[in-house]
GROMACS .gro file of C-alpha atoms in nm:
model
  337
    1MET     CA    1  12.804   9.670   8.600
    2ARG     CA    2  12.668   9.470   8.309
    3SER     CA    3  12.290   9.452   8.275
    4LEU     CA    4  12.083   9.190   8.102
    5PRO     CA    5  11.974   9.320   7.758
    6PHE     CA    6  11.606   9.403   7.761
    7LEU     CA    7  11.538   9.222   7.433
    8ARG     CA    8  11.669   8.904   7.590
    9PHE     CA    9  11.452   8.976   7.891
   10LEU     CA   10  11.146   8.987   7.665
   11ARG     CA   11  11.238   8.660   7.497
   12LEU     CA   12  11.272   8.488   7.835
   13SER     CA   13  10.934   8.617   7.954
   14ARG     CA   14  10.613   8.428   7.900
   15PRO     CA   15  10.364   8.567   7.645
   16PHE     CA   16  10.160   8.863   7.765
   17THR     CA   17   9.815   8.784   7.898
   18THR     CA   18   9.551   9.054   7.929
   19ASN     CA   19   9.242   9.097   8.142
   20THR     CA   20   9.395   8.875   8.412
   21MET     CA   21   9.479   9.131   8.675
   22PRO     CA   22   9.233   9.368   8.844
   23ARG     CA   23   9.305   9.724   8.936
   24LEU     CA   24   9.408   9.816   9.289
   25ASN     CA   25   9.139   9.730   9.542
   26PRO     CA   26   9.008  10.012   9.767
   27ALA     CA   27   9.254   9.940  10.050
   28SER     CA   28   9.547   9.942   9.808
   29GLU     CA   29   9.425  10.260   9.637
   30ALA     CA   30   9.404  10.433   9.974
   31ALA     CA   31   9.754  10.311  10.066
   32ILE     CA   32   9.904  10.445   9.743
   33GLU     CA   33   9.727  10.778   9.785
   34ARG     CA   34   9.869  10.819  10.138
   35LEU     CA   35  10.217  10.756  10.001
   36ARG     CA   36  10.160  11.006   9.718
   37THR     CA   37  10.075  11.278   9.970
   38PHE     CA   38  10.362  11.196  10.209
   39ARG     CA   39  10.623  11.469  10.233
   40PRO     CA   40  10.947  11.356  10.399
   41PRO     CA   41  11.127  11.586  10.643
   42PRO     CA   42  11.458  11.752  10.549
   43THR     CA   43  11.730  11.497  10.474
   44SER     CA   44  12.108  11.483  10.504
   45TYR     CA   45  12.128  11.269  10.190
   46ASP     CA   46  12.233  11.561   9.968
   47LEU     CA   47  12.491  11.673  10.225
   48VAL     CA   48  12.693  11.353  10.250
   49PRO     CA   49  12.975  11.270  10.003
   50LEU     CA   50  12.901  11.069   9.690
   51SER     CA   51  13.081  10.768   9.837
   52ARG     CA   52  12.819  10.756  10.116
   53ARG     CA   53  12.505  10.777   9.901
   54ALA     CA   54  12.284  10.484   9.808
   55ALA     CA   55  11.917  10.429   9.725
   56VAL     CA   56  11.679  10.133   9.715
   57LEU     CA   57  11.358  10.081   9.518
   58LEU     CA   58  11.035   9.961   9.679
   59LEU     CA   59  10.851   9.852   9.366
   60LEU     CA   60  10.484   9.784   9.442
   61TYR     CA   61  10.226   9.625   9.214
   62ALA     CA   62   9.877   9.476   9.240
   63ASP     CA   63   9.824   9.100   9.261
   64PRO     CA   64   9.514   8.927   9.115
   65GLN     CA   65   9.313   9.031   9.424
   66GLY     CA   66   9.421   9.393   9.392
   67ASP     CA   67   9.644   9.370   9.700
   68LEU     CA   68   9.988   9.529   9.691
   69ARG     CA   69  10.302   9.317   9.664
   70VAL     CA   70  10.666   9.429   9.682
   71VAL     CA   71  10.965   9.304   9.482
   72LEU     CA   72  11.266   9.173   9.677
   73THR     CA   73  11.591   8.997   9.593
   74ILE     CA   74  11.833   8.747   9.742
   75ARG     CA   75  12.179   8.895   9.703
   76ALA     CA   76  12.435   8.681   9.523
   77LYS     CA   77  12.683   8.497   9.743
   78THR     CA   78  12.961   8.631   9.521
   79LEU     CA   79  12.908   8.985   9.653
   80SER     CA   80  13.141   9.130   9.916
   81SER     CA   81  12.866   9.272  10.141
   82TYR     CA   82  12.540   9.123  10.267
   83ALA     CA   83  12.590   8.814  10.047
   84GLY     CA   84  12.297   8.572  10.051
   85GLN     CA   85  12.067   8.816  10.232
   86ALA     CA   86  11.726   8.942  10.124
   87ALA     CA   87  11.733   9.301  10.001
   88LEU     CA   88  11.546   9.564   9.804
   89PRO     CA   89  11.688   9.638   9.457
   90GLY     CA   90  11.932   9.927   9.483
   91GLY     CA   91  12.288  10.039   9.526
   92ARG     CA   92  12.529  10.331   9.536
   93ALA     CA   93  12.490  10.661   9.355
   94ASP     CA   94  12.702  10.719   9.044
   95SER     CA   95  12.723  11.099   9.055
   96LEU     CA   96  12.634  11.396   9.274
   97THR     CA   97  12.369  11.503   9.023
   98GLU     CA   98  12.193  11.166   9.025
   99THR     CA   99  11.871  11.177   9.230
  100PRO     CA  100  11.784  10.893   9.469
  101PHE     CA  101  11.510  10.774   9.231
  102GLN     CA  102  11.753  10.774   8.939
  103THR     CA  103  11.999  10.572   9.145
  104ALA     CA  104  11.731  10.324   9.254
  105ARG     CA  105  11.597  10.280   8.899
  106ARG     CA  106  11.944  10.240   8.748
  107GLU     CA  107  12.043   9.981   9.006
  108ALA     CA  108  11.713   9.795   8.964
  109HIS     CA  109  11.786   9.779   8.591
  110GLU     CA  110  12.133   9.641   8.655
  111GLU     CA  111  12.023   9.395   8.924
  112ILE     CA  112  11.687   9.261   8.808
  113GLY     CA  113  11.641   9.379   8.450
  114LEU     CA  114  11.370   9.638   8.512
  115PRO     CA  115  11.424   9.910   8.246
  116ASP     CA  116  11.511  10.247   8.398
  117ASN     CA  117  11.326  10.421   8.114
  118ASP     CA  118  10.950  10.372   8.087
  119ALA     CA  119  10.976  10.406   7.709
  120LEU     CA  120  11.146  10.064   7.710
  121LEU     CA  121  10.864   9.901   7.907
  122PRO     CA  122  10.606   9.716   7.695
  123ARG     CA  123  10.252   9.848   7.714
  124PRO     CA  124  10.065   9.880   7.938
  125PHE     CA  125  10.341   9.885   8.199
  126ARG     CA  126  10.475  10.208   8.345
  127VAL     CA  127  10.646  10.296   8.673
  128GLU     CA  128  10.514  10.586   8.881
  129HIS     CA  129  10.754  10.744   9.127
  130ILE     CA  130  10.546  10.782   9.443
  131CYS     CA  131  10.764  10.922   9.724
  132GLU     CA  132  11.087  10.903   9.918
  133ILE     CA  133  11.099  10.824  10.288
  134PRO     CA  134  11.356  10.933  10.551
  135SER     CA  135  11.704  10.795  10.490
  136SER     CA  136  11.838  10.494  10.677
  137LEU     CA  137  12.196  10.432  10.785
  138ALA     CA  138  12.364  10.104  10.694
  139ARG     CA  139  12.630   9.961  10.924
  140THR     CA  140  12.871  10.007  10.633
  141GLU     CA  141  12.820  10.384  10.676
  142LEU     CA  142  12.608  10.429  10.365
  143VAL     CA  143  12.315  10.670  10.377
  144VAL     CA  144  12.035  10.477  10.208
  145ARG     CA  145  11.736  10.662  10.061
  146PRO     CA  146  11.425  10.441  10.013
  147CYS     CA  147  11.223  10.529   9.701
  148VAL     CA  148  10.867  10.400   9.660
  149ALA     CA  149  10.726  10.332   9.313
  150LEU     CA  150  10.412  10.173   9.169
  151LEU     CA  151  10.415   9.946   8.865
  152HIS     CA  152  10.101  10.027   8.666
  153ALA     CA  153   9.964   9.740   8.457
  154VAL     CA  154   9.644   9.897   8.322
  155ASP     CA  155   9.628  10.049   7.974
  156PRO     CA  156   9.479  10.398   8.028
  157VAL     CA  157   9.318  10.389   7.681
  158THR     CA  158   9.178  10.037   7.647
  159GLY     CA  159   9.148   9.948   8.015
  160GLU     CA  160   9.323   9.616   7.951
  161THR     CA  161   9.530   9.476   8.237
  162THR     CA  162   9.837   9.254   8.245
  163ASP     CA  163   9.971   9.043   8.532
  164PRO     CA  164  10.334   9.140   8.614
  165GLU     CA  165  10.398   8.798   8.765
  166GLU     CA  166  10.311   8.642   8.432
  167THR     CA  167  10.499   8.882   8.208
  168LEU     CA  168  10.728   9.126   8.386
  169ILE     CA  169  10.891   8.961   8.688
  170PRO     CA  170  11.239   9.087   8.602
  171ARG     CA  171  11.511   8.865   8.460
  172LEU     CA  172  11.836   8.884   8.642
  173ASP     CA  173  12.189   9.007   8.613
  174ALA     CA  174  12.340   8.697   8.767
  175ARG     CA  175  12.636   8.888   8.908
  176GLU     CA  176  12.403   9.090   9.131
  177VAL     CA  177  12.124   8.866   9.267
  178ALA     CA  178  12.064   8.497   9.329
  179ALA     CA  179  11.684   8.522   9.314
  180VAL     CA  180  11.396   8.765   9.274
  181PHE     CA  181  11.081   8.708   9.477
  182THR     CA  182  10.775   8.903   9.589
  183ALA     CA  183  10.593   8.940   9.919
  184PRO     CA  184  10.253   9.078  10.025
  185PHE     CA  185  10.321   9.436  10.131
  186ALA     CA  186  10.059   9.474  10.407
  187GLN     CA  187  10.186   9.153  10.566
  188PHE     CA  188  10.483   9.347  10.703
  189LEU     CA  189  10.245   9.488  10.966
  190ARG     CA  190  10.131   9.144  11.083
  191ALA     CA  191  10.282   8.920  11.350
  192THR     CA  192  10.154   8.591  11.204
  193ASP     CA  193  10.095   8.430  10.866
  194ASP     CA  194   9.800   8.539  10.656
  195PRO     CA  195   9.519   8.293  10.746
  196ARG     CA  196   9.460   8.238  10.373
  197TRP     CA  197   9.797   8.062  10.350
  198GLY     CA  198   9.671   7.771  10.561
  199SER     CA  199  10.003   7.745  10.744
  200ASP     CA  200  10.055   7.470  11.001
  201ASN     CA  201  10.259   7.714  11.209
  202PRO     CA  202  10.133   8.071  11.152
  203THR     CA  203  10.385   8.216  11.399
  204GLU     CA  204  10.667   8.130  11.158
  205TRP     CA  205  10.610   8.464  10.980
  206TYR     CA  206  10.766   8.703  11.235
  207GLN     CA  207  11.033   8.712  11.503
  208GLY     CA  208  11.153   9.025  11.679
  209ALA     CA  209  11.378   9.133  11.963
  210TRP     CA  210  11.497   9.453  12.125
  211THR     CA  211  11.865   9.544  12.119
  212GLU     CA  212  12.063   9.845  12.239
  213TRP     CA  213  12.212  10.062  11.963
  214HIS     CA  214  12.378  10.401  12.028
  215ARG     CA  215  12.224  10.416  12.378
  216GLU     CA  216  11.873  10.360  12.251
  217ASN     CA  217  11.653  10.054  12.228
  218TRP     CA  218  11.603   9.929  11.873
  219ARG     CA  219  11.359   9.667  11.755
  220MET     CA  220  11.514   9.414  11.519
  221HIS     CA  221  11.259   9.255  11.285
  222GLN     CA  222  11.277   8.921  11.104
  223PHE     CA  223  11.014   8.809  10.853
  224PHE     CA  224  11.000   8.467  10.688
  225VAL     CA  225  10.836   8.485  10.346
  226PRO     CA  226  10.696   8.153  10.215
  227ILE     CA  227  10.860   8.052   9.888
  228ASP     CA  228  10.620   8.039   9.595
  229PRO     CA  229  10.797   7.884   9.292
  230LYS     CA  230  10.560   8.075   9.062
  231THR     CA  231  10.696   8.410   9.177
  232VAL     CA  232  11.064   8.323   9.224
  233VAL     CA  233  11.309   8.387   8.940
  234LYS     CA  234  11.660   8.239   8.944
  235PRO     CA  235  11.965   8.359   8.749
  236ARG     CA  236  12.106   8.209   8.433
  237SER     CA  237  12.475   8.264   8.488
  238SER     CA  238  12.794   8.174   8.306
  239ASN     CA  239  12.985   8.232   8.629
  240GLN     CA  240  13.067   7.892   8.781
  241ALA     CA  241  13.068   8.015   9.141
  242GLN     CA  242  12.731   8.183   9.093
  243GLN     CA  243  12.586   7.876   8.920
  244GLU     CA  244  12.695   7.663   9.213
  245ALA     CA  245  12.543   7.907   9.463
  246ALA     CA  246  12.212   7.924   9.274
  247SER     CA  247  12.201   7.545   9.236
  248ALA     CA  248  12.269   7.498   9.608
  249LEU     CA  249  11.984   7.735   9.698
  250GLU     CA  250  11.750   7.561   9.456
  251GLU     CA  251  11.840   7.218   9.595
  252LYS     CA  252  11.765   7.336   9.950
  253GLU     CA  253  11.426   7.460   9.834
  254ARG     CA  254  11.345   7.134   9.654
  255SER     CA  255  11.447   6.924   9.955
  256GLY     CA  256  11.241   7.134  10.193
  257ALA     CA  257  11.546   7.254  10.386
  258VAL     CA  258  11.455   7.610  10.285
  259THR     CA  259  11.083   7.689  10.265
  260ARG     CA  260  11.096   8.061  10.342
  261TYR     CA  261  11.320   8.355  10.264
  262ARG     CA  262  11.434   8.553  10.570
  263VAL     CA  263  11.393   8.932  10.545
  264PHE     CA  264  11.568   9.117  10.827
  265GLY     CA  265  11.790   9.409  10.921
  266MET     CA  266  11.757   9.745  10.749
  267THR     CA  267  11.544   9.596  10.469
  268ALA     CA  268  11.285   9.471  10.718
  269ARG     CA  269  11.278   9.802  10.902
  270ILE     CA  270  11.227   9.999  10.578
  271LEU     CA  271  10.939   9.770  10.478
  272VAL     CA  272  10.773   9.815  10.818
  273ASP     CA  273  10.812  10.194  10.803
  274VAL     CA  274  10.669  10.227  10.451
  275ALA     CA  275  10.380   9.992  10.533
  276ARG     CA  276  10.300  10.202  10.842
  277LEU     CA  277  10.281  10.513  10.625
  278ALA     CA  278  10.081  10.343  10.351
  279TYR     CA  279   9.816  10.175  10.563
  280ALA     CA  280   9.800  10.439  10.839
  281ARG     CA  281   9.819  10.183  11.115
  282GLU     CA  282  10.077  10.045  11.352
  283PRO     CA  283  10.211   9.688  11.329
  284GLU     CA  284  10.091   9.405  11.550
  285PHE     CA  285  10.440   9.379  11.705
  286GLU     CA  286  10.658   9.621  11.899
  287HIS     CA  287  10.860   9.867  11.692
  288ASN     CA  288  11.049  10.197  11.700
  289SER     CA  289  10.820  10.494  11.649
  290HIS     CA  290  11.053  10.712  11.440
  291PHE     CA  291  11.110  10.671  11.066
  292GLY     CA  292  11.462  10.634  10.929
  293ASP     CA  293  11.790  10.755  11.081
  294GLU     CA  294  11.809  11.121  10.982
  295ARG     CA  295  11.898  11.237  11.334
  296LEU     CA  296  12.179  10.982  11.369
  297ILE     CA  297  12.314  11.068  11.023
  298ALA     CA  298  12.326  11.438  11.116
  299GLN     CA  299  12.508  11.355  11.441
  300LEU     CA  300  12.768  11.143  11.261
  301ARG     CA  301  12.823  11.423  11.009
  302GLU     CA  302  12.876  11.668  11.294
  303MET     CA  303  13.150  11.449  11.443
  304GLY     CA  304  13.313  11.413  11.098
  305ARG     CA  305  13.247  11.043  11.066
  306LEU     CA  306  13.090  11.028  10.718
  307SER     CA  307  13.395  11.143  10.522
  308PRO     CA  308  13.443  11.105  10.144
  309ALA     CA  309  13.714  10.841  10.185
  310ARG     CA  310  13.571  10.493  10.241
  311LYS     CA  311  13.787  10.201  10.349
  312ARG     CA  312  13.709   9.842  10.263
  313GLY     CA  313  13.537   9.684  10.562
  314ASP     CA  314  13.426  10.016  10.714
  315GLU     CA  315  13.157   9.947  10.970
  316LEU     CA  316  13.004  10.150  11.250
  317THR     CA  317  13.104  10.033  11.598
  318ARG     CA  318  12.922  10.072  11.927
  319GLU     CA  319  13.181  10.333  12.026
  320ASP     CA  320  13.106  10.538  11.712
  321LEU     CA  321  12.736  10.536  11.790
  322GLU     CA  322  12.790  10.632  12.153
  323MET     CA  323  13.001  10.929  12.041
  324ALA     CA  324  12.729  11.032  11.796
  325SER     CA  325  12.473  11.012  12.074
  326GLN     CA  326  12.685  11.242  12.292
  327VAL     CA  327  12.718  11.490  12.004
  328GLY     CA  328  12.340  11.487  11.970
  329MET     CA  329  12.289  11.553  12.340
  330ARG     CA  330  12.534  11.846  12.332
  331SER     CA  331  12.352  11.991  12.031
  332GLU     CA  332  12.020  11.969  12.212
  333LYS     CA  333  12.165  12.140  12.521
  334SER     CA  334  12.312  12.424  12.314
  335LYS     CA  335  11.972  12.486  12.156
  336LEU     CA  336  11.811  12.511  12.499
  337SER     CA  337  12.076  12.742  12.647
   0.00000   0.00000   0.00000
């Protein structure tokens, strides 16, 4: 995949401004420290074939109030899977020796222009790898490893700070994403809009419902992030189809037909799980108590489902998940006998 040259990225960015962004506030510092000390349980990620491995990057940074925000994307409508949906930067692993963080950083570079080498970041920016959380299972049978990172914007020598939203909101590889936007991280534990937004309908923020998945109840989350033109970056593409898609999205935003980006599915669940770990509190809405899908992944491996060969359009069915559940129950019984 072609990535946007970083020198071009710098030319497109606005001039750096210093002393505009405070350090993390106490609540954000505590959240980051909890994530630093988190140790995930054993994972099946390293046991599945290369064709089944993927990773996503949760890139956090401090806003002018010192609160944490997270970087998200709208996937390009030209993509074959999850087109037009909100997602975390990320993608499939390139080799068996590539770590999840390396995969997530490489894909973030290709998708949104964030250099995968800190030496290429202008001072004072640097990316700290914080932790990994339990793997999730996509319906396309990919094992997805979420990787949490913090974008530092304070010069450790001079103490000068720089606002990422002014200078480092990544420029895009137009073949990969239709837009980059950010959202307040702690908000993914709330059931209503932040009162500071002054929304006429604060309940627009969250919708949720229970559904049955592999004989268990699963909470499906939907969040609706208000669009702030200041923090949304659109692609500059030579691809006609992508230009048309980006223009259509922009026209909907201008006309008021689209005022929020919908974040749902696996992306929403990952954000809820990481926010629970970071802030050491439960969300204001109902949710599943476990983190990730490690047990289900192990059950599918046991029944031989996650094989190296992937077919176009592969997707888990209800029957697959019921079989995996039965395998899990048999395994539990054998342990007790």
